[in-house]
CSV table of N, CA and C in Angstrom, one decimal:
chain,number,residue,atom,x,y,z
A,1,GLN,N,100.8,-15.3,191.1
A,1,GLN,CA,99.6,-14.5,191.2
A,1,GLN,C,98.8,-15.4,192.7
A,2,LEU,N,98.8,-16.9,192.9
A,2,LEU,CA,97.8,-17.8,193.6
A,2,LEU,C,98.8,-17.7,195.1
A,3,VAL,N,100.1,-17.4,194.8
A,3,VAL,CA,100.7,-17.3,196.6
A,3,VAL,C,100.4,-15.7,196.9
A,4,LEU,N,100.2,-15.0,196.4
A,4,LEU,CA,100.2,-13.6,197.1
A,4,LEU,C,98.5,-13.5,197.2
A,5,MET,N,97.7,-14.8,197.6
A,5,MET,CA,96.5,-14.4,197.9
A,5,MET,C,95.8,-13.5,198.9
A,6,SER,N,94.9,-12.5,199.1
A,6,SER,CA,94.6,-11.6,200.1
A,6,SER,C,93.5,-12.3,200.6
A,7,ALA,N,93.4,-12.0,201.8
A,7,ALA,CA,92.4,-12.2,202.6
A,7,ALA,C,90.5,-12.4,201.4
A,8,SER,N,90.6,-11.5,201.2
A,8,SER,CA,89.0,-11.8,200.0
A,8,SER,C,89.2,-12.7,199.4
A,9,THR,N,90.2,-13.6,198.7
A,9,THR,CA,90.5,-14.8,197.7
A,9,THR,C,90.1,-15.8,199.6
A,10,ARG,N,90.1,-15.9,200.2
A,10,ARG,CA,90.1,-16.9,201.0
A,10,ARG,C,88.8,-17.8,201.4
A,11,PRO,N,87.9,-16.9,201.1
A,11,PRO,CA,86.2,-17.3,201.0
A,11,PRO,C,86.0,-18.5,199.5
A,12,GLU,N,86.6,-17.6,198.8
A,12,GLU,CA,86.2,-18.4,197.2
A,12,GLU,C,87.4,-19.8,197.3
A,13,LEU,N,88.4,-19.7,198.2
A,13,LEU,CA,89.6,-21.1,198.4
A,13,LEU,C,88.4,-22.1,199.3
A,14,ALA,N,87.5,-21.4,199.8
A,14,ALA,CA,86.5,-22.4,200.7
A,14,ALA,C,85.9,-22.7,200.0
A,15,ILE,N,84.9,-22.1,198.8
A,15,ILE,CA,83.8,-22.4,198.0
A,15,ILE,C,84.8,-23.7,197.9
A,16,SER,N,85.9,-23.1,196.9
A,16,SER,CA,86.3,-24.4,195.9
A,16,SER,C,86.9,-26.0,197.0
A,17,ALA,N,87.2,-25.8,198.3
A,17,ALA,CA,87.5,-26.9,198.6
A,17,ALA,C,85.8,-27.7,199.1
A,18,GLY,N,85.1,-26.6,199.3
A,18,GLY,CA,83.7,-27.4,199.5
A,18,GLY,C,83.4,-28.2,198.6
A,19,PHE,N,83.3,-27.5,197.4
A,19,PHE,CA,83.2,-28.3,196.0
A,19,PHE,C,83.5,-29.6,195.5
A,20,PHE,N,85.0,-30.1,195.8
A,20,PHE,CA,85.4,-31.1,195.7
A,20,PHE,C,84.8,-32.6,197.4
A,21,VAL,N,84.7,-31.3,198.6
A,21,VAL,CA,83.9,-32.3,199.1
A,21,VAL,C,83.0,-32.6,199.1
A,22,LEU,N,82.0,-31.5,198.7
A,22,LEU,CA,80.6,-32.1,198.1
A,22,LEU,C,80.5,-33.3,197.1
A,23,TYR,N,81.7,-33.0,196.1
A,23,TYR,CA,81.7,-34.2,195.0
A,23,TYR,C,81.6,-36.1,195.3
A,24,ALA,N,82.6,-35.5,196.4
A,24,ALA,CA,82.8,-36.7,196.7
A,24,ALA,C,82.4,-37.7,197.6
A,25,ALA,N,81.5,-36.8,198.7
A,25,ALA,CA,80.1,-37.1,199.6
A,25,ALA,C,79.1,-37.8,198.7
A,26,LEU,N,78.7,-36.8,197.6
A,26,LEU,CA,77.5,-37.2,196.5
A,26,LEU,C,77.9,-38.7,196.3
A,27,GLN,N,79.2,-38.6,195.8
A,27,GLN,CA,79.8,-40.0,195.0
A,27,GLN,C,79.2,-40.7,195.5
A,28,LEU,N,79.5,-41.2,197.4
A,28,LEU,CA,79.5,-42.0,198.4
A,28,LEU,C,77.9,-42.1,198.7
A,29,ALA,N,77.2,-40.9,198.7
A,29,ALA,CA,76.0,-41.3,198.8
A,29,ALA,C,75.1,-41.8,198.2
A,30,LEU,N,75.4,-41.6,196.9
A,30,LEU,CA,75.3,-42.8,195.4
A,30,LEU,C,75.2,-44.1,195.7
A,31,LEU,N,76.4,-44.1,195.8
A,31,LEU,CA,76.7,-46.0,196.4
A,31,LEU,C,75.9,-46.7,197.8
A,32,ARG,N,75.8,-45.8,198.8
A,32,ARG,CA,74.8,-46.3,199.7
A,32,ARG,C,73.2,-46.1,199.1
A,33,LEU,N,73.0,-45.4,198.3
A,33,LEU,CA,71.6,-45.7,197.7
A,33,LEU,C,71.3,-46.8,196.9
A,34,LYS,N,72.8,-47.3,196.5
A,34,LYS,CA,72.8,-48.2,194.7
A,34,LYS,C,71.3,-49.1,194.9
A,35,ASP,N,71.0,-49.8,196.3
A,35,ASP,CA,70.0,-50.8,196.0
A,35,ASP,C,68.2,-50.3,196.1
A,36,ARG,N,68.3,-49.1,195.9
A,36,ARG,CA,67.1,-48.4,196.2
A,36,ARG,C,67.1,-47.8,195.0
A,37,ARG,N,66.6,-47.7,194.0
A,37,ARG,CA,66.3,-47.4,192.7
A,37,ARG,C,65.7,-45.9,192.6
A,38,LEU,N,64.6,-46.0,193.0
A,38,LEU,CA,63.6,-44.3,193.1
A,38,LEU,C,64.5,-43.7,193.6
A,39,LEU,N,65.0,-43.8,195.0
A,39,LEU,CA,65.9,-42.6,195.5
A,39,LEU,C,67.7,-42.6,195.2
A,40,LEU,N,67.5,-43.2,194.5
A,40,LEU,CA,68.6,-43.1,194.0
A,40,LEU,C,68.8,-42.0,192.4
A,41,THR,N,67.7,-42.7,191.8
A,41,THR,CA,67.4,-41.3,190.2
A,41,THR,C,67.4,-40.1,191.2
A,42,ALA,N,66.5,-39.9,191.8
A,42,ALA,CA,66.2,-38.7,192.2
A,42,ALA,C,67.5,-37.6,193.0
A,43,ALA,N,68.4,-38.6,193.9
A,43,ALA,CA,69.1,-38.5,194.7
A,43,ALA,C,70.1,-38.2,193.5
A,44,GLY,N,70.4,-38.7,192.4
A,44,GLY,CA,71.4,-38.3,191.6
A,44,GLY,C,71.2,-37.7,190.7
A,45,THR,N,69.4,-36.8,190.3
A,45,THR,CA,69.5,-35.5,189.4
A,45,THR,C,70.1,-34.4,190.4
A,46,ILE,N,69.3,-34.3,191.8
A,46,ILE,CA,69.4,-33.0,192.7
A,46,ILE,C,71.1,-33.2,193.1
A,47,ALA,N,71.7,-34.0,192.8
A,47,ALA,CA,72.7,-34.0,193.8
A,47,ALA,C,73.9,-33.7,192.1
A,48,GLY,N,73.4,-34.0,190.9
A,48,GLY,CA,74.1,-32.9,189.8
A,48,GLY,C,74.0,-31.8,189.4
A,49,HIS,N,72.7,-31.0,190.3
A,49,HIS,CA,72.3,-30.1,190.2
A,49,HIS,C,72.9,-29.4,191.3
A,50,MET,N,73.5,-29.7,192.3
A,50,MET,CA,74.3,-29.5,193.4
A,50,MET,C,75.4,-29.3,193.0
A,51,CYS,N,76.2,-30.0,192.7
A,51,CYS,CA,77.6,-30.3,192.0
A,51,CYS,C,77.9,-29.0,191.1
A,52,GLY,N,76.5,-28.9,190.3
A,52,GLY,CA,76.6,-28.0,189.3
A,52,GLY,C,76.8,-26.2,189.5
A,53,PHE,N,75.9,-26.3,190.8
A,53,PHE,CA,75.7,-24.7,190.9
A,53,PHE,C,77.3,-24.6,192.0
A,54,ALA,N,77.6,-25.9,192.3
A,54,ALA,CA,78.8,-25.6,193.4
A,54,ALA,C,80.0,-25.3,192.2
A,55,ALA,N,80.1,-25.9,191.4
A,55,ALA,CA,81.5,-25.6,190.1
A,55,ALA,C,81.0,-23.8,189.4
A,56,ILE,N,80.0,-23.4,189.6
A,56,ILE,CA,79.7,-22.4,189.1
A,56,ILE,C,80.2,-21.2,190.3
A,57,SER,N,80.0,-21.6,191.5
A,57,SER,CA,80.3,-20.2,192.4
A,57,SER,C,81.8,-20.6,192.6
A,58,CYS,N,82.4,-21.8,192.2
A,58,CYS,CA,83.9,-22.0,192.7
A,58,CYS,C,84.4,-22.0,191.1
A,59,PHE,N,83.9,-21.5,190.5
A,59,PHE,CA,84.6,-20.8,189.0
A,59,PHE,C,84.5,-19.4,188.5
A,60,SER,N,83.2,-18.8,189.9
A,60,SER,CA,83.0,-17.3,189.6
A,60,SER,C,84.0,-16.2,190.2
A,61,ALA,N,84.9,-17.0,190.8
A,61,ALA,CA,86.1,-16.1,191.5
A,61,ALA,C,87.2,-16.2,190.6
A,62,ILE,N,87.3,-17.3,189.5
A,62,ILE,CA,88.6,-17.5,189.0
A,62,ILE,C,87.8,-16.3,187.5
A,63,GLN,N,86.7,-16.5,187.3
A,63,GLN,CA,86.3,-15.6,186.2
A,63,GLN,C,85.9,-14.1,186.5
A,64,GLU,N,86.0,-13.5,187.8
A,64,GLU,CA,86.3,-12.3,188.5
A,64,GLU,C,87.7,-11.8,188.3
A,65,ALA,N,88.5,-12.2,188.0
A,65,ALA,CA,90.1,-11.7,187.9
A,65,ALA,C,90.0,-12.3,186.5
A,66,VAL,N,89.4,-12.6,185.1
A,66,VAL,CA,89.9,-12.5,183.8
A,66,VAL,C,89.3,-11.3,183.3
A,67,THR,N,90.6,-11.0,182.4
A,67,THR,CA,91.0,-9.4,181.9
A,67,THR,C,90.9,-9.4,180.8
A,68,THR,N,91.4,-10.9,180.0
A,68,THR,CA,91.4,-11.1,178.4
A,68,THR,C,90.9,-12.2,177.8
A,69,MET,N,90.6,-12.6,176.5
A,69,MET,CA,89.7,-13.6,176.1
A,69,MET,C,90.7,-14.5,176.3
A,70,PHE,N,92.3,-14.9,176.3
A,70,PHE,CA,92.8,-15.6,176.3
A,70,PHE,C,93.1,-16.3,177.9
A,71,GLU,N,92.7,-15.3,178.8
A,71,GLU,CA,92.6,-15.8,180.6
A,71,GLU,C,91.0,-16.4,179.9
A,72,MET,N,90.3,-16.1,179.5
A,72,MET,CA,89.0,-16.9,179.5
A,72,MET,C,88.9,-18.3,178.9
A,73,VAL,N,89.9,-18.4,178.1
A,73,VAL,CA,90.2,-19.7,177.3
A,73,VAL,C,90.8,-20.9,178.1
A,74,GLU,N,91.7,-19.9,179.3
A,74,GLU,CA,92.3,-20.7,180.2
A,74,GLU,C,91.5,-21.0,181.0
A,75,ALA,N,90.7,-20.1,181.6
A,75,ALA,CA,90.0,-20.2,182.7
A,75,ALA,C,88.9,-21.8,182.1
A,76,ILE,N,88.5,-21.9,181.2
A,76,ILE,CA,87.6,-23.0,180.7
A,76,ILE,C,88.6,-24.2,180.2
A,77,CYS,N,89.6,-24.3,179.9
A,77,CYS,CA,90.0,-25.0,179.5
A,77,CYS,C,90.9,-25.9,181.6
A,78,ALA,N,91.2,-24.7,181.9
A,78,ALA,CA,91.2,-25.3,183.4
A,78,ALA,C,89.8,-26.0,184.1
A,79,PHE,N,88.9,-25.3,184.0
A,79,PHE,CA,87.6,-26.4,184.1
A,79,PHE,C,87.3,-27.2,183.5
A,80,VAL,N,87.2,-27.7,182.4
A,80,VAL,CA,87.7,-28.6,181.9
A,80,VAL,C,88.3,-30.0,182.4
A,81,LEU,N,89.2,-29.3,182.8
A,81,LEU,CA,90.3,-30.4,182.8
A,81,LEU,C,90.2,-30.9,184.4
A,82,LEU,N,89.9,-30.1,184.6
A,82,LEU,CA,89.6,-30.0,186.8
A,82,LEU,C,88.4,-31.1,186.7
A,83,MET,N,87.4,-30.9,185.9
A,83,MET,CA,85.9,-31.9,185.7
A,83,MET,C,86.4,-33.3,185.5
A,84,LEU,N,87.5,-33.4,184.2
A,84,LEU,CA,87.9,-34.5,183.9
A,84,LEU,C,88.6,-35.1,185.0
A,85,VAL,N,89.1,-34.6,185.7
A,85,VAL,CA,90.3,-35.2,186.7
A,85,VAL,C,88.9,-35.5,188.1
A,86,LEU,N,88.0,-34.8,187.9
A,86,LEU,CA,86.8,-35.1,188.8
A,86,LEU,C,86.3,-36.4,188.7
A,87,PHE,N,85.7,-36.6,187.2
A,87,PHE,CA,85.5,-38.0,186.7
A,87,PHE,C,86.3,-38.8,187.1
A,88,ALA,N,87.4,-38.9,186.7
A,88,ALA,CA,88.4,-39.8,187.0
A,88,ALA,C,88.0,-40.2,188.2
A,89,ALA,N,88.1,-39.2,189.6
A,89,ALA,CA,88.0,-39.3,190.7
A,89,ALA,C,86.7,-40.3,190.8
A,90,GLY,N,85.9,-39.6,190.5
A,90,GLY,CA,84.2,-40.4,191.0
A,90,GLY,C,84.3,-42.1,190.2
A,91,ALA,N,85.0,-42.2,189.0
A,91,ALA,CA,85.7,-43.8,188.6
A,91,ALA,C,86.2,-44.3,189.3
A,92,ARG,N,86.7,-44.0,190.4
A,92,ARG,CA,88.3,-44.2,190.8
A,92,ARG,C,87.3,-45.4,192.1
A,93,ILE,N,86.3,-43.8,192.8
A,93,ILE,CA,85.7,-44.1,194.0
A,93,ILE,C,84.5,-45.2,193.9
A,94,ARG,N,84.0,-45.6,192.8
A,94,ARG,CA,82.9,-46.2,192.3
A,94,ARG,C,83.5,-47.8,192.5
A,95,HIS,N,85.0,-47.6,191.4
A,95,HIS,CA,85.6,-48.6,191.2
A,95,HIS,C,85.9,-49.4,192.6
A,96,CYS,N,86.8,-48.7,193.5
A,96,CYS,CA,86.9,-49.1,195.0
A,96,CYS,C,86.0,-49.4,196.3
A,97,ALA,N,84.8,-48.5,195.6
A,97,ALA,CA,84.0,-48.4,196.6
A,97,ALA,C,82.7,-49.6,195.9
A,98,GLY,N,82.7,-50.1,195.3
A,98,GLY,CA,81.9,-51.2,194.6
A,98,GLY,C,82.1,-52.5,194.7
A,99,PRO,N,81.5,-53.7,194.2
A,99,PRO,CA,81.9,-54.6,194.5
A,99,PRO,C,83.1,-55.4,194.0
A,100,ARG,N,83.9,-56.1,194.0
A,100,ARG,CA,85.0,-56.5,193.7
A,100,ARG,C,84.4,-58.1,193.3
A,101,PRO,N,84.6,-58.1,191.3
A,101,PRO,CA,84.5,-59.5,190.7
A,101,PRO,C,85.3,-60.3,190.9
A,102,ASN,N,85.7,-61.7,191.0
A,102,ASN,CA,86.5,-63.1,191.0
A,102,ASN,C,86.7,-63.3,189.6
A,103,SER,N,85.8,-63.1,188.8
A,103,SER,CA,86.3,-63.7,187.3
A,103,SER,C,85.2,-62.9,186.5
A,104,ALA,N,85.6,-63.5,185.2
A,104,ALA,CA,85.3,-62.1,184.2
A,104,ALA,C,83.1,-62.7,184.1
A,105,GLU,N,83.0,-63.8,184.5
A,105,GLU,CA,81.4,-64.2,184.6
A,105,GLU,C,80.5,-63.1,185.4
A,106,GLU,N,81.6,-62.6,186.9
A,106,GLU,CA,81.2,-61.9,187.9
A,106,GLU,C,81.4,-60.5,187.6
A,107,VAL,N,81.9,-60.5,186.5
A,107,VAL,CA,81.6,-59.2,186.3
A,107,VAL,C,80.9,-58.5,185.7
A,108,ALA,N,80.5,-59.4,184.6
A,108,ALA,CA,79.0,-59.5,183.5
A,108,ALA,C,77.8,-59.6,184.8
A,109,GLU,N,77.8,-60.3,186.0
A,109,GLU,CA,77.1,-60.1,186.4
A,109,GLU,C,76.6,-58.9,187.3
A,110,ILE,N,77.9,-57.9,187.9
A,110,ILE,CA,78.0,-56.9,188.9
A,110,ILE,C,77.3,-55.6,188.1
A,111,VAL,N,78.0,-55.3,186.5
A,111,VAL,CA,77.6,-54.3,185.8
A,111,VAL,C,75.9,-54.4,185.3
A,112,LYS,N,75.2,-55.6,185.5
A,112,LYS,CA,74.0,-55.5,185.3
A,112,LYS,C,73.8,-55.2,187.1
A,113,GLU,N,73.9,-55.5,187.5
A,113,GLU,CA,73.4,-55.5,189.0
A,113,GLU,C,73.2,-53.9,189.1
A,114,HIS,N,74.5,-54.0,189.0
A,114,HIS,CA,74.8,-52.3,189.4
A,114,HIS,C,74.9,-51.3,188.2
A,115,HIS,N,74.2,-51.4,187.3
A,115,HIS,CA,73.8,-50.9,186.0
A,115,HIS,C,73.6,-49.2,186.4
A,116,GLU,N,72.0,-49.4,187.5
A,116,GLU,CA,71.6,-48.6,187.4
A,116,GLU,C,72.5,-47.5,188.1
A,117,TRP,N,73.2,-48.2,189.1
A,117,TRP,CA,74.0,-47.0,190.2
A,117,TRP,C,75.0,-46.5,189.3
A,118,LEU,N,75.7,-47.0,188.3
A,118,LEU,CA,77.6,-46.5,187.4
A,118,LEU,C,76.6,-45.3,186.9
A,119,GLU,N,75.3,-45.8,186.3
A,119,GLU,CA,74.5,-45.2,184.7
A,119,GLU,C,73.7,-43.6,186.1
A,120,VAL,N,73.7,-43.5,187.3
A,120,VAL,CA,73.1,-42.3,187.8
A,120,VAL,C,74.3,-41.8,188.1
A,121,SER,N,75.1,-42.2,188.5
A,121,SER,CA,76.3,-41.5,188.9
A,121,SER,C,76.9,-40.7,187.7
A,122,ALA,N,76.9,-41.3,187.1
A,122,ALA,CA,77.7,-40.7,185.6
A,122,ALA,C,77.0,-39.8,185.2
A,123,GLU,N,75.9,-39.5,185.5
A,123,GLU,CA,74.5,-38.8,185.0
A,123,GLU,C,74.8,-37.6,185.5
A,124,MET,N,75.3,-37.8,187.1
A,124,MET,CA,75.7,-36.5,187.8
A,124,MET,C,76.6,-35.9,187.5
A,125,GLU,N,77.9,-36.7,187.3
A,125,GLU,CA,79.0,-36.0,186.7
A,125,GLU,C,78.8,-35.2,185.4
A,126,ASP,N,77.9,-35.8,184.3
A,126,ASP,CA,77.4,-35.2,183.1
A,126,ASP,C,76.4,-33.3,183.6
A,127,ASP,N,75.6,-33.9,184.6
A,127,ASP,CA,74.6,-32.6,184.7
A,127,ASP,C,75.5,-31.6,185.5
A,128,ALA,N,76.6,-32.1,186.2
A,128,ALA,CA,76.8,-30.7,186.8
A,128,ALA,C,78.1,-30.0,186.1
A,129,MET,N,78.8,-31.2,185.2
A,129,MET,CA,79.6,-30.6,183.6
A,129,MET,C,78.9,-29.4,183.1
A,130,ILE,N,77.7,-30.0,182.2
A,130,ILE,CA,76.6,-29.4,181.1
A,130,ILE,C,76.6,-28.3,182.4
A,131,LEU,N,76.2,-28.0,183.1
A,131,LEU,CA,75.4,-26.6,184.1
A,131,LEU,C,76.8,-25.7,184.2
A,132,ALA,N,77.5,-26.5,184.8
A,132,ALA,CA,78.7,-25.4,185.1
A,132,ALA,C,79.4,-24.7,183.1
A,133,PHE,N,79.4,-25.7,182.7
A,133,PHE,CA,80.1,-25.4,181.1
A,133,PHE,C,79.2,-24.5,180.8
A,134,SER,N,78.2,-24.8,180.7
A,134,SER,CA,77.6,-23.8,179.5
A,134,SER,C,77.1,-22.0,180.4
A,135,LEU,N,77.3,-22.0,181.6
A,135,LEU,CA,77.4,-20.6,181.8
A,135,LEU,C,79.0,-20.3,181.9
A,136,LEU,N,79.8,-21.0,181.9
A,136,LEU,CA,81.3,-20.6,181.6
A,136,LEU,C,81.4,-20.3,180.1
A,137,LEU,N,80.4,-21.2,179.1
A,137,LEU,CA,80.8,-20.8,177.6
A,137,LEU,C,79.7,-19.5,177.3
A,138,SER,N,78.5,-19.1,178.0
A,138,SER,CA,77.6,-18.1,177.7
A,138,SER,C,78.6,-16.9,178.2
A,139,GLN,N,79.3,-17.0,179.2
A,139,GLN,CA,80.1,-15.4,179.9
A,139,GLN,C,81.4,-15.4,178.4
A,140,ALA,N,81.9,-16.5,178.4
A,140,ALA,CA,82.9,-16.1,177.1
A,140,ALA,C,82.5,-15.7,175.7
A,141,VAL,N,81.4,-16.0,175.4
A,141,VAL,CA,80.5,-15.3,174.5
A,141,VAL,C,80.2,-13.8,174.7
A,142,ARG,N,80.0,-13.3,175.9
A,142,ARG,CA,79.4,-12.4,176.1
A,142,ARG,C,80.5,-11.7,176.7
A,143,PHE,N,82.0,-11.9,177.3
A,143,PHE,CA,83.2,-11.6,176.8
A,143,PHE,C,83.6,-11.1,175.8
A,144,ALA,N,83.3,-12.0,174.6
A,144,ALA,CA,83.7,-12.0,173.5
A,144,ALA,C,82.8,-10.4,172.6
A,145,ILE,N,81.8,-10.5,173.0
A,145,ILE,CA,80.8,-9.5,172.3
A,145,ILE,C,81.2,-8.4,173.3
A,146,LEU,N,81.1,-8.0,174.2
A,146,LEU,CA,81.3,-6.8,175.4
A,146,LEU,C,82.5,-6.4,175.0
A,147,GLY,N,83.7,-7.5,175.4
A,147,GLY,CA,85.1,-7.1,175.1
A,147,GLY,C,85.5,-6.7,176.7
A,148,LYS,N,84.8,-7.1,177.4
A,148,LYS,CA,85.0,-7.1,179.1
A,148,LYS,C,84.4,-8.4,179.5
A,149,MET,N,84.6,-8.3,180.6
A,149,MET,CA,83.7,-9.7,181.5
A,149,MET,C,82.6,-8.9,182.1
A,150,PRO,N,81.4,-9.6,181.6
A,150,PRO,CA,80.1,-9.2,182.3
A,150,PRO,C,80.1,-9.8,183.6
A,151,PRO,N,79.1,-9.4,184.3
A,151,PRO,CA,79.2,-9.7,185.9
A,151,PRO,C,78.6,-11.1,185.6
A,152,LEU,N,79.1,-12.0,186.6
A,152,LEU,CA,78.2,-13.8,186.7
A,152,LEU,C,76.4,-13.6,186.4
A,153,ARG,N,75.9,-12.2,187.3
A,153,ARG,CA,74.6,-12.5,187.2
A,153,ARG,C,73.8,-11.2,186.7
A,154,GLY,N,74.6,-10.8,185.7
A,154,GLY,CA,74.0,-10.3,184.6
A,154,GLY,C,73.7,-8.7,185.1
A,155,TYR,N,73.5,-7.4,184.2
A,155,TYR,CA,73.4,-6.5,184.5
A,155,TYR,C,72.6,-5.9,183.4
A,156,PRO,N,71.8,-5.0,183.8
A,156,PRO,CA,70.7,-4.9,182.7
A,156,PRO,C,71.4,-3.3,181.8
A,157,GLY,N,71.8,-2.8,182.2
A,157,GLY,CA,72.1,-1.3,181.2
A,157,GLY,C,73.5,-1.4,180.5
A,158,ASP,N,73.4,-0.4,179.5
A,158,ASP,CA,74.6,-0.4,178.9
A,158,ASP,C,74.8,-1.2,177.2
A,159,LYS,N,74.0,-2.2,176.6
A,159,LYS,CA,74.0,-2.8,176.2
A,159,LYS,C,73.6,-2.2,174.6
A,160,THR,N,73.9,-2.1,173.7
A,160,THR,CA,73.5,-1.7,172.3
A,160,THR,C,72.8,-2.7,171.8
A,161,GLU,N,72.3,-2.0,170.6
A,161,GLU,CA,71.3,-2.8,170.1
A,161,GLU,C,72.2,-4.0,169.1
A,162,THR,N,73.1,-3.6,168.6
A,162,THR,CA,74.5,-5.0,168.1
A,162,THR,C,75.0,-5.9,169.4
A,163,HIS,N,75.1,-5.6,170.2
A,163,HIS,CA,75.2,-6.6,171.7
A,163,HIS,C,74.3,-7.3,171.4
A,164,CYS,N,72.5,-7.2,171.5
A,164,CYS,CA,71.7,-7.7,171.2
A,164,CYS,C,71.7,-9.0,170.5
A,165,ASN,N,71.6,-8.3,168.8
A,165,ASN,CA,71.8,-9.0,168.0
A,165,ASN,C,73.0,-10.0,168.1
A,166,LEU,N,74.0,-9.6,168.7
A,166,LEU,CA,75.7,-10.8,168.6
A,166,LEU,C,75.1,-11.5,169.3
A,167,LEU,N,74.0,-11.4,170.4
A,167,LEU,CA,74.0,-12.0,171.5
A,167,LEU,C,73.2,-13.3,170.9
A,168,ALA,N,72.2,-12.7,170.2
A,168,ALA,CA,70.7,-13.7,170.1
A,168,ALA,C,71.7,-14.2,168.2
A,169,LEU,N,72.7,-14.0,167.8
A,169,LEU,CA,73.1,-14.9,166.6
A,169,LEU,C,73.9,-15.7,166.9
A,170,CYS,N,74.7,-15.9,168.3
A,170,CYS,CA,75.3,-16.8,168.9
A,170,CYS,C,74.3,-17.5,169.8
A,171,GLY,N,73.3,-17.3,169.8
A,171,GLY,CA,72.4,-18.2,170.3
A,171,GLY,C,72.2,-19.2,169.4
A,172,LEU,N,71.3,-18.5,168.3
A,172,LEU,CA,71.3,-19.1,167.1
A,172,LEU,C,71.9,-20.4,166.7
A,173,GLY,N,72.8,-20.1,166.8
A,173,GLY,CA,74.2,-20.7,166.2
A,173,GLY,C,74.8,-21.9,167.1
A,174,LEU,N,74.2,-21.5,168.5
A,174,LEU,CA,74.2,-22.8,169.1
A,174,LEU,C,73.4,-23.7,169.0
A,175,PHE,N,72.2,-23.2,169.0
A,175,PHE,CA,71.2,-23.9,168.6
A,175,PHE,C,71.1,-24.6,167.8
A,176,VAL,N,71.6,-24.3,166.8
A,176,VAL,CA,71.9,-25.4,165.2
A,176,VAL,C,72.9,-26.2,165.5
A,177,LEU,N,74.2,-26.0,166.0
A,177,LEU,CA,75.4,-26.6,166.4
A,177,LEU,C,74.6,-28.0,166.9
A,178,LEU,N,73.7,-27.6,168.2
A,178,LEU,CA,73.1,-28.6,169.0
A,178,LEU,C,72.2,-29.3,168.1
A,179,ALA,N,71.2,-29.0,167.2
A,179,ALA,CA,70.6,-29.7,166.2
A,179,ALA,C,70.9,-30.8,165.7
A,180,LEU,N,72.3,-30.2,164.9
A,180,LEU,CA,72.8,-31.2,164.0
A,180,LEU,C,74.0,-32.1,164.8
A,181,SER,N,73.8,-31.9,166.1
A,181,SER,CA,74.5,-32.8,167.1
A,181,SER,C,73.6,-34.3,167.4
């Protein structure tokens, strides 16, 4: 299916490539800001949101092709796998671009000195993952309730009271899970 791409899928490929380039560029930008604490924290938060919304754009094209619940589960699994690969790439960027210790004592000193940078970089990844994953999960719940893939930006009509009650019940269940964790 990916081999026979039409001209209408090319913009989605550009968006996907843009997401990966943006992710790498933001990792490197955080590296350059590692000695400027306030700017690092602010940039990390903004970068996490930028990556999250870029991931949403990237995976919206995939979601539009989903016709069954199994395909939805596949899309979510692919997203999680891809984000884990990106996290590993981000860790590799931090390892390669960061300072290189020569001894065990230097490792402890470097971790202490660059703790903020490492933490902000990891938070950027977490923000991006959670933002995009929460949308995918809500789309999957809506798909399970409606029996078809809802538009990414929603639509107002043809919802029954049962649909609304099921959605509210799912939201309450997720809230309880969050409160218990």
